[in-house]
Amino acid sequence: RFTALEVKRMTAPGRFGDGGGLWLQVREAEPRSPSIGRTINKSWLLRFMLNGRAREMGLGPVELVSLAEARAKAIAARKLLLEGIDPLAEREAVRVALAAKAGAMTFQQVGTRYIAAHEASWRNPKHRAQWGSTLATYVYPAFGKRLVADVDTGDVMKVLEPIWSTKPETAGRVRGRIEVILDYAKSRGWRSGENPARWKGHVANLLPKKSKVRAVEHHAALPWAEIGTFMTALRVETGIGALALQFAILTAARTGEVIGAKWSEVDLDAKIWRIPAERMKAKREHRVPLSASALAILAEMARLRVEGDEDALVFPGAKAGKPMSNMSMAMLLRRMARENITVHGFRSTFRDWVGETTAYPADLAEAALAHTVGDKTVAAYARGDLFEKRRKLMDDWAIFCARPAQGNSADVVPIRQAG
């Protein structure tokens, strides 16, 4: 009979008996991609005779069912056989009863209910759209019509394996969303047992880490030395999108923060833009010091402002009362033949400029980008937002952005000692 360690170390394909009709089945899966390599699947199998016929009953994968649990399941099945009951038929009857109790909910129906119950808390419109689109593209065609109570590891792997090496970031999100929906179904009483989409201790054993499959791709950023030349070209462009992009660069803000900006958030006298917590990624209010260049852009946009309407958008879209599309600035870059960079990448441009050419400390740059401090101890002491120091930093950034590149740009960067 096996020991738990022998089961863990078993890699040779085949069937290996434990006694009493219990078998360990080891299979080598066909690799989906050369980068994934060899994958071994191990599962438990009960073989028995009923009415003169040989039957087989799967008891679950080794990752979910331990050796002791497999033996217990085999004993329970053999007891049913002693009473003349087919364990396969009994299990199906239980499954049907659970499905009837659950209203025969399919995975897609549960997914739709989960999104409807939670999308109000997802403030990012792009995030809400991606939830539905990734499920519709990758998951529902594979097992959307399957009863949520029946979704197993095979179903999950059918979705993940084809995209794990080619689209690791998307695959990671898809796995997480499947896991959340199955947990939701369990909480509602629509399924039972372990979650076959969980990463730790399960899927992590079946697929390589995403970092081993492909390096993480960062947002394409403009080299800091080229920002002055780019801004010169950008100022020639017309339209609200061009002004919004200039403002985003000068304030080092995210796309969503800029296109959702309201006049009620702007204090022109104090030269401050206060972004409320509900519009920030970190859910904390962020104060942005406004340089002279940023204020000049607001002065231009003020011409379109409806007097007295505090909730009016600073950068309104084509439809009244609606913000501009989050793709507007990206499309502008395409028209400028700069598909090689992204709007979000300008935040990296700013960060590289601070780090490589100025004496400002790193924590000041991180505060300007509204990044959350990773170290909890540091975060506990860093309660201020370094606002006055950041004002000097953003003024210097605006001055640098107004200077076209001249020869070796490192020679013309203003370096100010942080006060």
Phi, psi and omega in degrees: 000152184289158162251161181300324180293322178296321178297318181295323184274347184295122179230347182286127180299144178144186177243133186229124186279143177251353182103151178067024178086359180271130182232146172261120181256123181244125180231145175262115183285146177290123182295134179284333183209146178303333183285338182280321178081194186286133179236130179252128175250129180235136181213164181261144183222135175251124177253134182207167178251136177216120181055040176079006181244140177281131181234157176228142182224118178288137181248002176116161179286153181300328181297333183252333184242115181287171178300315180297319180292323179296318178296320179295319178296321180295319179296317180299320180292320180293329176295321176297320180298322178299331179268006178080018181257131177285116182297331177292316179294323179295317180295320179295322179296320178296318180298316180297320179296318178296321180295321179294319179296325180277002182074024179051050182286129175273166179299320181294321178296320178292320178299318179296318179294320181298314181298316180298326183281336188242347187295337178296334180273352179268101187284337181276114181302325180295320179296317179298317181294321182294326179303307181292320185290320180292322177294318181293328183279315190252326191262308185301319177298332183278312181210028179299326182270359179282143178301135183298333179291341185258353182298128183230186183300321179301320178296314181298314181293330177299329179276316189281318186303317182295336184245359186296321182270333183267328181225065187299322180293315178296317181299321179297318179293319180299314179301314181299322181288323175298315181300316182296318181294320179292323175296320178298317179297321179294320179296330179273359179083018182266351174204167179223173177088184181290158179272115183288354180257001182294146184277301186294126177077002180219275181299329178299335179277345185257338183229151178287159176299146180299327181294337178275340182279311181203142180297147179294132179265125180267163177298131181297127185240150175282134176302139186302329183292344184260001187295323180297315178296319179296316181296326176298316178292324181293324181294341177284333181291147181250164177105164182294324180301320180293319179292321179296320179293319176301315181296319179298319181292315183292333181258354182056036183264164177279160181304310182298327179292324181285310185290341178263003183297137178242155181297334179294342180272348187258129174247097185292326181293317180275352181060049182227140171246113181260112179267119183295157185303323184292346179257002181260147179299319181275001180059036174229140178302140180234123177264129181246118176289134184260120177285172179299322180294319178294321178295326178296322178293318178296326178297322177293318182289337181297338179295334180267356185285138175277118185302129177090348180271094184291335182272004180296144180283141178292320180240079185291154177273188183292326180269137183303130178078359181252142178288161176292156181297145177289356176261356184301313181289326177294320178294326176298316178299324178294319179294333178275007181061037178240049178294347182283356179230163179237161179297314181297332181296340179293337174294323176291324177301313178300314182296320179295321179298315180299312186289326187264340188232354183236170178261007179293139181290157183298323182294334177290318177296319180295323177294322179295328180272359181059037176278144176279132179290127184289322182283119184296326180294315178297317182298326181296328181268337183271068184274336179279169179251011175053039191299309184295324176293323178292330178298316178297319180299312183290329175296317179295322178297317179296320178297317180294321180295335181276356182257117174297152179298136180227101179060231178281102186297339181293342181279346186245009180282127177288125180247117181243134175290129181296130181278000000 
